[in-house]
Tab-separated table of C-alpha atoms and ligand atoms in Angstrom:
chain	number	residue	atom	x	y	z
A	162	MET	CA	-20.876	-5.851	0.030
A	163	SER	CA	-21.024	-8.759	2.467
A	164	ASP	CA	-18.510	-10.199	4.878
A	165	ALA	CA	-18.810	-13.416	2.874
A	166	ARG	CA	-16.529	-11.828	0.285
A	167	PRO	CA	-14.623	-9.236	2.260
A	168	VAL	CA	-11.971	-8.539	-0.382
A	169	THR	CA	-12.734	-8.167	-4.073
A	170	VAL	CA	-10.230	-8.168	-6.918
A	171	ASP	CA	-11.094	-6.275	-10.092
A	172	ARG	CA	-9.174	-5.797	-13.305
A	173	PRO	CA	-10.429	-2.455	-14.609
A	174	GLU	CA	-7.759	-2.361	-17.303
A	175	PRO	CA	-4.933	-4.570	-18.550
A	176	GLY	CA	-2.195	-5.073	-15.990
A	177	VAL	CA	-3.979	-3.212	-13.191
A	178	ALA	CA	-5.616	-4.974	-10.241
A	179	VAL	CA	-7.813	-3.224	-7.688
A	180	LEU	CA	-8.061	-4.877	-4.269
A	181	THR	CA	-11.086	-3.567	-2.378
A	182	ILE	CA	-11.592	-4.196	1.333
A	183	ASP	CA	-15.342	-4.662	1.217
A	184	ARG	CA	-16.808	-4.538	4.699
A	185	PRO	CA	-18.340	-1.076	4.736
A	186	ALA	CA	-20.809	-1.744	7.570
A	187	ALA	CA	-17.794	-2.001	9.897
A	188	LEU	CA	-15.852	0.740	8.065
A	189	ASN	CA	-13.806	-2.041	6.424
A	190	ALA	CA	-12.217	-3.040	9.741
A	191	LEU	CA	-9.678	-5.830	9.417
A	192	ASN	CA	-10.899	-9.070	10.965
A	193	ALA	CA	-9.553	-12.566	10.390
A	194	ALA	CA	-11.721	-13.112	7.314
A	195	VAL	CA	-10.488	-9.876	5.703
A	196	LEU	CA	-6.857	-10.673	6.445
A	197	ASP	CA	-7.218	-14.216	5.091
A	198	ALA	CA	-8.915	-12.984	1.933
A	199	LEU	CA	-6.297	-10.281	1.499
A	200	GLU	CA	-3.504	-12.805	1.917
A	201	ALA	CA	-5.007	-15.139	-0.675
A	202	ALA	CA	-5.581	-12.306	-3.132
A	203	VAL	CA	-2.048	-10.985	-2.730
A	204	ALA	CA	-0.554	-14.465	-3.181
A	205	ALA	CA	-2.425	-14.831	-6.469
A	206	LEU	CA	-1.282	-11.397	-7.642
A	207	ALA	CA	2.336	-12.118	-6.697
A	208	ALA	CA	2.349	-15.001	-9.171
A	209	ASP	CA	0.819	-13.013	-12.035
A	210	ALA	CA	3.467	-12.165	-14.639
A	211	ASP	CA	1.048	-9.895	-16.531
A	212	LEU	CA	0.469	-7.665	-13.538
A	213	ARG	CA	1.857	-4.118	-13.690
A	214	CYS	CA	0.342	-2.308	-10.710
A	215	VAL	CA	-1.960	-2.968	-7.752
A	216	ILE	CA	-4.360	-0.500	-6.150
A	217	VAL	CA	-5.646	-1.089	-2.620
A	218	THR	CA	-8.811	0.692	-1.560
A	219	GLY	CA	-11.836	0.442	0.727
A	220	ALA	CA	-15.505	0.095	-0.192
A	221	GLY	CA	-17.725	3.118	0.388
A	222	GLU	CA	-16.743	6.760	0.874
A	223	LYS	CA	-16.622	6.703	4.655
A	224	ALA	CA	-13.504	4.636	5.200
A	225	PHE	CA	-10.438	3.182	3.589
A	226	VAL	CA	-10.019	0.922	6.635
A	227	ALA	CA	-10.920	2.092	10.178
A	228	GLY	CA	-8.416	-0.267	11.764
A	229	ALA	CA	-8.127	-3.753	13.061
A	230	ASP	CA	-11.464	-5.125	14.275
A	231	ILE	CA	-11.805	-3.886	17.829
A	232	GLY	CA	-14.628	-6.278	18.740
A	233	LEU	CA	-12.435	-9.180	17.685
A	234	MET	CA	-9.405	-7.893	19.586
A	235	ALA	CA	-11.458	-7.275	22.724
A	236	GLY	CA	-11.728	-11.033	23.220
A	237	MET	CA	-8.046	-11.832	22.755
A	238	ASP	CA	-5.504	-12.974	25.298
A	239	PRO	CA	-1.779	-12.265	24.686
A	240	ARG	CA	-1.346	-15.504	22.773
A	241	ALA	CA	-4.219	-14.814	20.404
A	242	ALA	CA	-3.051	-11.211	20.036
A	243	LEU	CA	0.424	-12.385	19.047
A	244	ALA	CA	-1.065	-14.714	16.431
A	245	PHE	CA	-3.250	-11.865	15.130
A	246	ALA	CA	-0.272	-9.495	14.951
A	247	GLU	CA	1.775	-12.170	13.165
A	248	THR	CA	-0.989	-12.621	10.612
A	249	GLY	CA	-1.245	-8.873	10.073
A	250	HIS	CA	2.516	-8.545	9.655
A	251	ARG	CA	2.608	-11.454	7.224
A	252	VAL	CA	-0.150	-9.979	5.061
A	253	LEU	CA	1.284	-6.459	5.014
A	254	ASP	CA	4.795	-7.806	4.374
A	255	ALA	CA	3.374	-9.731	1.403
A	256	ILE	CA	1.806	-6.548	0.044
A	257	GLU	CA	5.062	-4.671	0.510
A	258	ALA	CA	6.938	-7.483	-1.226
A	259	LEU	CA	4.700	-7.574	-4.306
A	260	PRO	CA	7.045	-7.236	-7.276
A	261	VAL	CA	4.952	-4.499	-8.886
A	262	PRO	CA	4.113	-1.038	-7.512
A	263	THR	CA	1.218	-0.774	-5.074
A	264	ILE	CA	-0.992	2.283	-4.602
A	265	ALA	CA	-3.295	2.975	-1.660
A	266	ALA	CA	-6.351	4.997	-2.711
A	267	VAL	CA	-7.606	6.405	0.581
A	268	GLY	CA	-11.016	7.950	1.136
A	269	GLY	CA	-12.383	8.550	4.637
A	270	TYR	CA	-10.953	6.955	7.772
A	271	CYS	CA	-7.528	5.402	7.462
A	272	LEU	CA	-6.831	4.444	11.048
A	273	GLY	CA	-4.761	1.945	12.973
A	274	GLY	CA	-4.365	-1.182	10.871
A	275	GLY	CA	-5.770	0.808	7.937
A	276	CYS	CA	-2.999	3.366	8.171
A	277	GLU	CA	-0.554	0.463	8.482
A	278	LEU	CA	-2.029	-1.063	5.327
A	279	ALA	CA	-1.533	2.228	3.468
A	280	LEU	CA	2.036	2.388	4.775
A	281	ALA	CA	2.750	-1.013	3.239
A	282	CYS	CA	1.962	0.451	-0.200
A	283	ASP	CA	4.527	2.254	-2.356
A	284	LEU	CA	2.308	5.257	-3.113
A	285	VAL	CA	-0.607	6.734	-1.179
A	286	TYR	CA	-3.200	9.114	-2.606
A	287	ALA	CA	-6.021	10.552	-0.530
A	288	ALA	CA	-9.427	12.111	-1.033
A	289	GLU	CA	-10.047	15.353	0.821
A	290	ASN	CA	-12.215	13.524	3.383
A	291	ALA	CA	-9.369	11.166	4.333
A	292	ARG	CA	-8.322	11.019	7.982
A	293	PHE	CA	-5.078	9.295	8.904
A	294	GLY	CA	-4.199	8.167	12.391
A	295	GLN	CA	-2.766	5.557	14.738
A	296	PRO	CA	-5.322	5.813	17.562
A	297	GLU	CA	-4.400	2.556	19.317
A	298	VAL	CA	-3.304	4.284	22.554
A	299	LYS	CA	-6.937	5.345	23.028
A	300	LEU	CA	-7.739	1.640	23.283
A	301	GLY	CA	-4.833	0.767	25.572
A	302	LEU	CA	-2.887	-0.700	22.660
A	303	ILE	CA	-0.072	0.180	20.300
A	304	PRO	CA	0.012	-0.349	16.521
A	305	GLY	CA	0.339	-4.071	15.889
A	306	PHE	CA	0.689	-4.372	12.118
A	307	GLY	CA	4.005	-2.592	11.641
A	308	GLY	CA	2.893	0.978	12.314
A	309	THR	CA	5.505	1.766	14.944
A	310	GLN	CA	8.194	1.082	12.343
A	311	ARG	CA	6.858	1.867	8.853
A	312	LEU	CA	5.350	5.179	9.958
A	313	SER	CA	8.714	6.458	11.289
A	314	ARG	CA	10.421	5.479	8.095
A	315	ARG	CA	7.853	7.307	5.986
A	316	VAL	CA	7.208	10.509	7.931
A	317	GLY	CA	10.235	10.648	10.248
A	318	PRO	CA	10.512	9.516	13.870
A	319	MET	CA	9.212	12.656	15.578
A	320	ARG	CA	6.016	13.024	13.528
A	321	ALA	CA	5.439	9.276	13.887
A	322	ALA	CA	5.931	9.556	17.631
A	323	GLU	CA	3.397	12.370	17.810
A	324	MET	CA	0.822	10.309	15.908
A	325	VAL	CA	1.419	7.065	17.803
A	326	LEU	CA	1.691	8.669	21.278
A	327	SER	CA	-1.256	11.065	20.973
A	328	GLY	CA	-3.555	9.155	18.645
A	329	ARG	CA	-4.212	12.420	16.828
A	330	MET	CA	-5.868	12.183	13.404
A	331	LEU	CA	-4.413	14.078	10.446
A	332	LYS	CA	-6.631	15.559	7.765
A	333	ALA	CA	-5.666	14.896	4.171
A	334	ASP	CA	-3.804	18.177	3.635
A	335	GLU	CA	-1.753	17.669	6.762
A	336	ALA	CA	-1.062	14.074	5.812
A	337	ARG	CA	0.244	15.328	2.489
A	338	ALA	CA	2.396	17.951	4.206
A	339	VAL	CA	4.106	15.310	6.372
A	340	GLY	CA	4.580	12.829	3.530
A	341	LEU	CA	1.923	10.336	4.555
A	342	CYS	CA	0.172	10.759	1.223
A	343	LEU	CA	0.904	12.375	-2.115
A	344	ASP	CA	-1.862	14.171	-4.027
A	345	VAL	CA	-5.198	15.012	-2.400
A	346	THR	CA	-8.258	14.712	-4.658
A	347	PRO	CA	-11.881	15.788	-4.291
A	348	LYS	CA	-14.053	13.366	-2.329
A	349	GLY	CA	-14.893	10.298	-4.390
A	350	ALA	CA	-12.169	10.934	-6.989
A	351	VAL	CA	-9.194	9.193	-5.415
A	352	LEU	CA	-9.667	5.823	-7.093
A	353	ASP	CA	-9.762	7.425	-10.536
A	354	HIS	CA	-6.614	9.339	-9.665
A	355	ALA	CA	-4.891	6.157	-8.515
A	356	LEU	CA	-6.007	4.446	-11.722
A	357	ALA	CA	-4.453	7.218	-13.801
A	358	VAL	CA	-1.136	6.766	-11.986
A	359	ALA	CA	-1.404	2.989	-12.347
A	360	ARG	CA	-2.015	3.397	-16.072
A	361	THR	CA	1.121	5.509	-16.392
A	362	ILE	CA	3.180	2.934	-14.499
A	363	ALA	CA	1.659	0.097	-16.533
A	364	ALA	CA	2.856	1.755	-19.737
A	365	MET	CA	6.500	1.735	-18.607
A	366	ALA	CA	8.937	-1.110	-19.219
A	367	PRO	CA	7.786	-3.804	-16.777
A	368	VAL	CA	11.253	-5.212	-16.165
A	369	ALA	CA	12.524	-1.741	-15.284
A	370	VAL	CA	9.619	-0.929	-12.971
A	371	ARG	CA	10.064	-4.201	-11.090
A	372	ALA	CA	13.824	-3.701	-10.835
A	373	ALA	CA	13.448	-0.116	-9.610
A	374	LYS	CA	10.952	-1.137	-6.938
A	375	GLN	CA	13.159	-3.965	-5.737
A	376	VAL	CA	16.336	-1.902	-5.615
A	377	MET	CA	14.654	0.963	-3.738
A	378	ALA	CA	13.040	-1.407	-1.221
A	379	ARG	CA	16.221	-3.378	-0.548
A	380	GLY	CA	18.451	-0.337	-0.634
A	381	ILE	CA	16.612	1.649	1.998
A	382	GLU	CA	17.351	-1.086	4.547
A	383	ALA	CA	21.050	-1.345	3.610
A	384	PRO	CA	24.127	0.804	4.178
A	385	LEU	CA	24.476	3.327	1.353
A	386	ALA	CA	27.497	1.678	-0.283
A	387	THR	CA	25.664	-1.665	-0.353
A	388	ALA	CA	22.539	-0.003	-1.721
A	389	HIS	CA	24.574	1.620	-4.466
A	390	ALA	CA	25.961	-1.805	-5.341
A	391	TYR	CA	22.384	-3.134	-5.646
A	392	GLU	CA	21.629	-0.299	-8.047
A	393	ARG	CA	24.694	-0.889	-10.208
A	394	ALA	CA	23.930	-4.605	-10.493
A	395	ALA	CA	20.256	-4.099	-11.329
A	396	PHE	CA	21.096	-1.346	-13.830
A	397	ALA	CA	23.610	-3.597	-15.575
A	398	ASN	CA	21.245	-6.592	-15.588
A	399	LEU	CA	18.616	-4.582	-17.446
A	400	PHE	CA	20.993	-4.390	-20.411
A	401	ALA	CA	20.352	-8.100	-20.900
A	402	THR	CA	16.607	-7.505	-21.331
A	403	ALA	CA	14.660	-7.086	-24.535
A	404	ASP	CA	12.686	-4.236	-22.993
A	405	ALA	CA	15.746	-2.088	-22.325
A	406	ALA	CA	16.949	-2.707	-25.892
A	407	GLU	CA	13.490	-1.824	-27.192
A	408	GLY	CA	13.113	1.261	-24.996
A	409	MET	CA	16.426	2.748	-26.065
A	410	ALA	CA	15.950	1.768	-29.732
A	411	ALA	CA	12.493	3.361	-29.757
A	412	PHE	CA	13.925	6.601	-28.395
A	413	VAL	CA	16.688	6.677	-31.005
A	414	GLU	CA	14.210	5.831	-33.781
A	415	LYS	CA	11.696	8.402	-32.503
A	416	ARG	CA	8.823	5.914	-32.098
A	417	ALA	CA	6.762	4.516	-29.245
A	418	ALA	CA	8.289	1.534	-27.450
A	419	ALA	CA	6.498	-1.818	-27.450
A	420	PHE	CA	7.525	-3.571	-24.253
A	421	GLU	CA	7.218	-7.329	-23.818
A	422	ASN	CA	8.145	-7.817	-20.173
A	423	ARG	CA	11.314	-9.723	-20.888
B	685	DAK	N1	-13.351	-2.297	14.453
B	685	DAK	C1	-14.600	-2.792	14.453
B	685	DAK	N2	-15.679	-2.094	14.103
B	685	DAK	C2	-15.491	-0.806	13.750
B	685	DAK	C3	-14.224	-0.212	13.741
B	685	DAK	C4	-13.107	-1.016	14.104
B	685	DAK	N3	-11.851	-0.564	14.069
B	685	DAK	N4	-14.364	1.078	13.370
B	685	DAK	C5	-15.674	1.258	13.136
B	685	DAK	N5	-16.361	0.131	13.370
B	685	DAK	C6	-17.786	-0.094	13.232
B	685	DAK	C7	-18.547	0.574	14.383
B	685	DAK	O1	-18.549	-0.249	15.525
B	685	DAK	C8	-19.911	0.721	13.766
B	685	DAK	O2	-20.561	-0.518	13.802
B	685	DAK	P1	-22.138	-0.623	14.209
B	685	DAK	O3	-22.230	-0.025	15.558
B	685	DAK	O4	-22.861	0.174	13.156
B	685	DAK	O5	-22.418	-2.098	14.149
B	685	DAK	C9	-19.627	1.020	12.309
B	685	DAK	O6	-18.280	0.555	12.083
B	685	DAK	C10	-19.649	2.491	11.986
B	685	DAK	O7	-18.819	3.154	12.912
B	685	DAK	P2	-19.330	4.392	13.795
B	685	DAK	O8	-20.801	4.310	14.034
B	685	DAK	O9	-18.446	4.470	14.982
B	685	DAK	O10	-19.049	5.615	12.813
B	685	DAK	P3	-18.707	7.117	13.204
B	685	DAK	O11	-18.758	7.886	11.939
B	685	DAK	O12	-19.546	7.592	14.354
B	685	DAK	O13	-17.188	7.067	13.728
B	685	DAK	C11	-14.873	6.389	13.622
B	685	DAK	C12	-16.179	6.674	12.842
B	685	DAK	C13	-13.829	5.852	12.656
B	685	DAK	C14	-14.339	7.713	14.232
B	685	DAK	C15	-15.176	5.389	14.762
B	685	DAK	O14	-15.850	4.271	14.195
B	685	DAK	C16	-13.930	4.890	15.428
B	685	DAK	O15	-13.338	5.585	16.282
B	685	DAK	N6	-13.543	3.650	15.100
B	685	DAK	C17	-12.401	3.023	15.703
B	685	DAK	C18	-11.169	3.593	15.089
B	685	DAK	C19	-9.916	2.987	15.725
B	685	DAK	O16	-9.696	3.114	16.939
B	685	DAK	N7	-9.135	2.329	14.886
B	685	DAK	C20	-7.947	1.705	15.335
B	685	DAK	C21	-8.302	0.320	15.674
B	685	DAK	S1	-7.020	-0.422	16.588
B	685	DAK	C22	-2.375	-5.640	17.532
B	685	DAK	C23	-2.816	-5.859	16.273
B	685	DAK	C24	-3.361	-4.836	15.589
B	685	DAK	C25	-3.474	-3.600	16.161
B	685	DAK	C26	-3.040	-3.397	17.443
B	685	DAK	C27	-2.461	-4.402	18.132
B	685	DAK	N8	-1.824	-6.703	18.316
B	685	DAK	C28	-2.416	-7.999	17.986
B	685	DAK	C29	-0.925	-6.525	19.329
B	685	DAK	C30	-4.167	-2.578	15.455
B	685	DAK	C31	-5.041	-1.893	16.128
B	685	DAK	C32	-6.012	-1.086	15.471
B	685	DAK	O17	-6.088	-0.944	14.282
């Protein structure tokens, strides 16, 4: 609950980690302590071979994350702001680069740096009280943690422009309609929903899930022919893994597969 431990890491079930931004008194706003704690937690998760899926969420029902900490930013000069933006980019890039799937479980406000945090995750689910937005222009700012770029890629340039230029907040249903989130759950139920998806992912062949994530992430930034080459190579490489042999053998033998992550 306290700023002394602004990010908690739980392991509710094997292979699944839940990262909780835990600063509810400030609607989980991202200050330096939160970003540092997030960076350390993500670095530890990146090195965990037993990990299958990561969920990112915010403490309390009122907010996922209401943005970067405005009080902190109010005292910054351009140099400090650049350092802050670089830290934010580094942390969100590290989340995006995690080798396993990441899921944002969004309840309440998901604004500014919070929306950017959700955008760094592979999947986003929202409770019906979720509100998504990039309201930085109201403060005389623009998104500083990747929002001007990741948002366009996820929802298309015109919808992103509308959000970034007007600061308008989207309710959960509208966010789903534009592709900013997937399913919308009742209030308070989004973490359980994310856990169910994480459980499903965790039951799949780990080597395949990691390969699929990597190929999709690299491919989207590459020309199509290059991206197809990534896919062919990764597909072929899986035939050298025990898990692919096991998965196909289990299907042929009509039994459940027992994957070993190798
Ligand atoms: N930062 C700091 N504190 C925040 C906060 C935030 N983003 N959002 C809320 N809080 C704090 C409030 O100050 C309040 O604290 P106390 O007064 O109780 O001490 C507490 O959380 C509860 O908030 P409210 O009392 O305001 O709650 P309401 O239900 O009335 O309103 C709200 C909820 C989400 C509509 C409202 O709090 C709000 O408008 N918050 C600000 C939302 C926002 O503008 N978010 C975007 C932040 S800007 C960059 C790097 C990064 C960025 C930009 C540039 N560079 C370095 C270039 C990113 C920018 C952002 O994310």
